[in-house]
Each structure stands twice: as C-alpha cells, then as structure tokens.
XYZ file of C-alpha atoms in Angstrom:
321
model
C 83.962 110.639 106.044
C 80.877 112.767 105.352
C 77.888 111.746 107.504
C 75.181 114.299 106.597
C 72.888 112.638 104.071
C 72.218 114.712 100.963
C 70.666 113.670 97.691
C 72.406 114.221 94.363
C 71.378 113.863 90.775
C 73.593 111.111 89.387
C 74.909 110.281 85.926
C 77.667 107.940 84.795
C 79.476 107.326 81.535
C 81.773 104.368 80.783
C 84.948 104.984 78.782
C 87.449 102.886 76.836
C 90.936 104.198 76.022
C 93.318 102.176 73.902
C 96.978 102.214 74.901
C 99.272 103.567 72.200
C 101.424 100.536 72.888
C 100.074 97.553 74.869
C 101.520 97.370 78.383
C 103.229 94.061 79.182
C 103.417 92.822 82.767
C 103.575 89.429 84.445
C 99.774 89.615 84.605
C 99.596 89.643 80.810
C 99.153 92.266 78.086
C 96.957 95.305 78.808
C 95.576 96.832 75.608
C 92.555 98.901 76.679
C 91.920 100.950 79.815
C 88.248 100.819 80.817
C 86.601 102.915 83.482
C 83.637 105.080 84.404
C 83.256 108.831 84.901
C 80.559 109.714 87.423
C 78.852 113.103 87.730
C 76.971 114.380 90.781
C 74.848 117.536 90.908
C 73.631 118.961 94.217
C 70.472 120.941 94.953
C 72.268 124.212 94.185
C 73.253 123.044 90.721
C 76.926 122.555 91.548
C 78.550 119.685 89.663
C 81.328 117.364 90.807
C 82.942 114.452 89.017
C 84.768 111.338 90.098
C 86.413 108.412 88.369
C 86.044 104.675 88.805
C 89.163 103.033 87.350
C 89.275 99.369 88.405
C 92.129 96.904 88.001
C 90.535 93.505 88.713
C 93.821 91.569 88.609
C 94.981 93.760 91.500
C 91.940 92.701 93.496
C 89.474 95.508 92.783
C 86.074 95.029 91.209
C 85.938 94.881 87.423
C 84.284 97.500 85.225
C 81.121 95.403 84.777
C 80.625 95.160 88.561
C 81.187 98.911 88.930
C 78.701 99.631 86.132
C 76.147 97.359 87.778
C 76.423 99.317 91.020
C 75.989 102.571 89.128
C 72.935 101.253 87.268
C 71.304 100.196 90.523
C 71.312 103.803 91.751
C 69.104 105.177 88.991
C 69.188 108.955 88.559
C 69.843 109.864 92.190
C 72.189 108.855 94.979
C 72.623 110.005 98.575
C 75.776 110.610 100.586
C 74.565 107.911 102.981
C 74.572 105.329 100.173
C 78.042 106.463 99.118
C 79.460 106.041 102.632
C 78.085 102.489 102.694
C 79.610 101.296 99.406
C 81.047 97.851 100.297
C 84.757 97.096 100.450
C 84.287 94.719 97.504
C 83.956 97.860 95.352
C 87.094 99.879 96.298
C 87.336 101.719 92.961
C 83.700 102.796 93.378
C 84.476 103.953 96.917
C 87.282 106.135 95.581
C 85.314 107.568 92.655
C 82.145 108.424 94.530
C 83.748 109.801 97.687
C 86.283 111.906 95.785
C 83.363 113.522 93.930
C 81.413 113.947 97.155
C 84.322 115.557 98.981
C 84.729 118.191 96.283
C 81.355 119.648 97.310
C 82.685 120.313 100.799
C 86.278 121.431 100.275
C 88.219 123.494 97.798
C 90.167 121.287 95.399
C 93.380 122.937 94.281
C 94.816 121.749 91.007
C 98.211 120.124 91.419
C 101.067 121.741 89.508
C 102.205 118.562 87.787
C 105.361 120.162 86.409
C 106.656 120.632 89.957
C 106.699 116.908 90.756
C 109.470 114.350 90.425
C 108.195 111.478 88.283
C 109.159 107.861 87.834
C 109.446 107.034 84.122
C 108.218 103.635 82.968
C 110.713 102.012 80.619
C 109.968 99.698 77.669
C 109.974 96.006 78.530
C 112.497 93.419 77.380
C 115.298 94.238 74.928
C 113.460 97.352 73.750
C 114.725 99.107 76.852
C 118.226 99.101 75.335
C 117.125 100.816 72.130
C 116.616 104.231 73.748
C 118.836 106.908 75.228
C 117.905 108.195 78.655
C 120.058 111.257 79.245
C 117.224 113.484 77.980
C 115.011 112.172 80.775
C 117.287 113.736 83.353
C 114.796 116.349 84.544
C 115.682 116.100 88.223
C 118.812 115.738 90.315
C 117.993 112.049 90.794
C 115.840 110.810 87.888
C 113.814 107.696 88.674
C 112.922 104.918 86.243
C 110.863 101.731 86.468
C 111.470 98.524 84.508
C 109.068 95.590 84.467
C 110.623 92.184 85.200
C 109.223 88.672 85.507
C 108.022 88.758 81.909
C 110.820 86.803 80.198
C 113.397 84.293 81.453
C 115.233 85.576 84.527
C 118.719 84.929 83.113
C 117.797 86.869 79.969
C 116.324 89.765 81.947
C 119.331 90.006 84.252
C 121.635 90.195 81.223
C 119.532 93.057 79.812
C 119.445 94.682 83.258
C 123.249 94.806 83.472
C 123.425 96.556 80.095
C 120.642 98.928 81.129
C 122.581 100.129 84.155
C 125.316 101.394 81.846
C 122.851 103.333 79.683
C 121.011 105.119 82.493
C 122.280 108.440 83.889
C 124.901 107.820 86.565
C 122.717 109.479 89.209
C 119.532 107.620 88.271
C 117.449 105.446 90.549
C 115.820 102.308 89.184
C 112.748 100.445 90.383
C 112.342 96.832 89.271
C 108.674 95.841 89.194
C 107.847 92.131 89.130
C 104.077 92.483 89.664
C 104.250 89.374 91.871
C 105.508 87.279 88.968
C 108.712 85.765 90.417
C 109.350 82.507 92.188
C 111.386 82.562 95.383
C 114.495 81.373 93.506
C 114.016 84.037 90.841
C 113.551 86.724 93.487
C 116.738 85.578 95.207
C 118.608 85.769 91.889
C 117.486 89.364 91.417
C 118.320 90.303 94.991
C 121.780 88.815 94.654
C 122.515 90.796 91.489
C 121.178 94.037 93.014
C 122.859 93.565 96.406
C 124.563 96.800 97.527
C 123.771 98.517 94.222
C 122.878 102.080 95.203
C 121.171 102.713 91.859
C 118.380 100.253 92.742
C 115.698 102.036 94.737
C 113.663 98.886 95.372
C 112.244 95.717 93.842
C 108.475 96.012 93.682
C 106.257 93.056 94.611
C 108.713 90.256 93.757
C 106.366 87.477 94.941
C 102.576 87.021 94.837
C 100.597 88.442 97.804
C 100.100 84.890 99.117
C 103.872 84.717 99.753
C 103.934 87.541 102.295
C 106.015 85.669 104.877
C 108.584 84.737 102.232
C 108.839 88.415 101.246
C 109.397 89.290 104.901
C 112.323 86.846 104.958
C 113.761 88.268 101.730
C 113.433 91.797 103.089
C 115.351 90.824 106.216
C 118.040 88.865 104.298
C 119.099 91.267 101.542
C 120.118 94.919 101.493
C 117.911 95.916 98.537
C 114.619 97.429 99.641
C 111.384 95.694 98.712
C 108.043 97.343 98.022
C 104.567 95.885 98.352
C 102.098 96.723 95.574
C 99.542 94.004 94.768
C 99.741 93.004 98.446
C 98.421 96.416 99.535
C 95.975 97.240 96.748
C 93.189 98.138 99.197
C 93.173 99.911 102.549
C 92.274 96.704 104.394
C 95.260 94.947 102.808
C 97.500 97.890 103.677
C 96.419 97.685 107.313
C 96.871 93.917 107.369
C 100.432 94.018 106.016
C 101.377 96.794 108.420
C 99.957 94.859 111.376
C 101.934 91.789 110.259
C 105.135 93.813 110.515
C 105.949 95.186 107.057
C 108.068 98.330 107.445
C 109.666 98.628 103.996
C 108.042 100.485 101.071
C 104.294 100.552 100.368
C 103.101 101.375 96.834
C 99.668 102.989 96.989
C 97.290 103.033 94.043
C 94.740 105.296 95.666
C 92.217 104.973 92.805
C 91.645 101.328 93.770
C 92.479 101.572 97.493
C 89.003 102.573 98.679
C 87.633 105.662 100.411
C 90.194 108.521 100.273
C 89.185 109.596 103.786
C 90.021 106.140 105.194
C 93.359 106.072 103.377
C 94.189 109.553 104.647
C 93.337 108.640 108.235
C 95.455 105.487 108.302
C 98.470 107.084 106.626
C 98.379 110.068 108.971
C 98.315 107.788 111.998
C 101.361 105.712 110.997
C 104.907 106.368 109.841
C 104.811 104.738 106.413
C 107.319 104.801 103.546
C 104.858 105.503 100.729
C 105.058 105.693 96.951
C 101.862 106.783 95.195
C 101.228 105.265 91.799
C 98.885 105.698 88.839
C 96.370 103.186 87.515
C 96.319 104.936 84.128
C 93.279 106.943 85.122
C 92.043 110.062 83.317
C 92.812 113.579 84.543
C 89.745 113.414 86.826
C 91.049 110.584 88.988
C 94.655 111.653 88.488
C 94.176 115.019 90.187
C 92.655 113.425 93.292
C 95.391 110.786 93.434
C 98.141 113.401 93.059
C 96.613 115.488 95.833
C 96.761 112.470 98.132
C 100.346 111.819 97.049
C 101.398 115.363 97.923
C 99.551 115.275 101.221
C 100.537 111.805 102.419
C 103.519 110.631 100.393
C 107.255 111.192 100.521
C 107.502 113.020 97.205
C 107.737 116.661 98.271
C 110.459 116.841 100.910
C 112.478 119.235 98.794
C 115.783 117.440 99.037
C 117.279 114.718 96.865
C 119.277 113.630 99.912
C 116.178 113.158 102.050
C 115.767 109.654 103.458
C 112.392 109.215 101.779
C 112.506 111.294 98.644
C 110.297 109.137 96.423
C 109.289 109.990 92.867
C 105.572 109.615 92.164
C 104.498 106.851 89.829
C 102.476 109.108 87.534
C 104.250 109.380 84.203
C 103.882 112.500 82.089
C 104.361 110.403 78.967
C 101.126 110.113 76.931
C 99.981 106.486 77.101
C 96.747 107.185 75.233
C 96.000 109.052 72.023
C 93.265 110.989 73.848
C 95.341 111.574 76.984
C-alpha cells in the first residue's frame, strides 16, 4: 500500500453498458452493467485510470454509493484519502488504488490470447441448441453453466444431455450463485459424484450456509468453490480462517485494495480462480494481471493439479465491448 501522500487532479465518469442478451442468474436478470471510470492526473501531467465496477448483490457498494464518494472528493484527491477508503466501498478501493499504483510501477498489458478461458454457456434449454466443438481452443476447454434458475429436476435432465454435447476432454463448472437449498445441492452432488468432467460446483448455498457447505465439501467427491462467500478480502480471510481449503473464486474488481489481496494470497496456499465482473478493458487489465500473478492459470500444463481457466470470457457481452 502506498503511504506517501500526493495530491492528484480527479475526474470521474459514470457509464452504462447494455448486455447484448440479459444475463440470468439465481439473483435475477442483469440487463445493464453500470460503473464508473476514474481519472487521476499527477503534478507532472501523467494520467492514470481506474474502474469502479460494483455488484451490490455480491455485497459490494452500489453505483450510487460509489458516485457519492466520488462527488465528495471534488476535483482533487490525495493518496492518503485513497488508502483510507472504507471496506464498505470495496469496488472504490480497487478502482482508486489500481489507478494510483500505475503511477509507481510499469503496467504491462496482458496478452489475452495466451490465456485459457472459461466460456459461459447459455442458461436453460438454450444450452442444448449450440455446438461446442469449435470452442475447443485448449487441450482442456472449460465451460460454465448457471444452475439454480429453473427446477432442479429439469436442470439435471438438461445437464445430462449437455455432457454428451461438450467435447470429451472438456471441464464444466456449475454455478449456482448461492441459489440452491441443501436438498437441491445434494441432488446435484449426487449426479456429479465421480464425474471427472465436473471441475467444481460454484457457491451451491448462500454465504449464510457456510457450515453446511463445509459438510457437503467433506461428504462428496466433487469440488466446491466459494464465490459470493468470498466477495471481499475480509470475507476471503474469514472463510480461510474457518477452514475452507477447496476452491476460492476471486472477483478482484469488488474484492478491495489490490495490494491487500496480493499480500494475503502470497502468504497462503490457496486454490484460486479469478473471475470477471463484466468490467471494461480498464478494470479487466488490472484483474488479469492479478490473475496471472496470483492465480493457478499459468502453470503451463493441462495435467497440473491446479490448472484453472480464468473466468474472463473473450465473447463480446456488450455492443461497445
């Protein structure tokens, strides 16, 4: 964390980007991505940008709260103020510190074509209307399918048909976004038991059911991943201290200060998957840099124990992507 206090000229601009197709999850339907681009200029005239991309239903501030913080700063902000942004504004912490850090270190652009991506599949029956052999861009292509949206019996029936359509060497992540009951989670874990194609089931239960997820993780062979439960750095630390040793999904754009995330991840042996929050290229580059530095996505071997595809799709979700 930067401690020397410097003053910067400050400007911010809200944005709204409409999804080409609304994204359905157990949280509801997401039609528009809102966020804020911030711009800092130092005394030498150098400019740096950062992105505030909240997801309030994951536990971050909402865009209105982020905009209010920005408005309170006026035309200038200091590094001291940035380092004291409260934990109730984790997306602001990420956006401001990532801009601030770029003044003090060289930011190398990530070669996105070199990464192994996880491809988000259409929800419901629509997933069966496509062919997926063309997606086979790696030795072990990875896909994600949202569950917990329709009736469990119906989704499991679709799931069984989906397995036949995917490439034989594919890996599949099932993402419930905390939308399952314990009985529904057990039904999914029973149908995925010993299925090597299933990489993990992501956040089967709400964050309030942490102990129940611990029991499920110990009872079944299928790996489980925490997502909503570890949206911020403080939540990540809490779940680790409570004994979670399976997969952690990190959305760094809403996790908080990048420096704090980096420090914790470097100090502990964590099985990490870095994931997008549908940010613009400004926040995306910072998040991908953290993924390459801290994640398990660049081990160079498909047989590696923790070879995890990054959750940053190359597919254009917005018309002005």
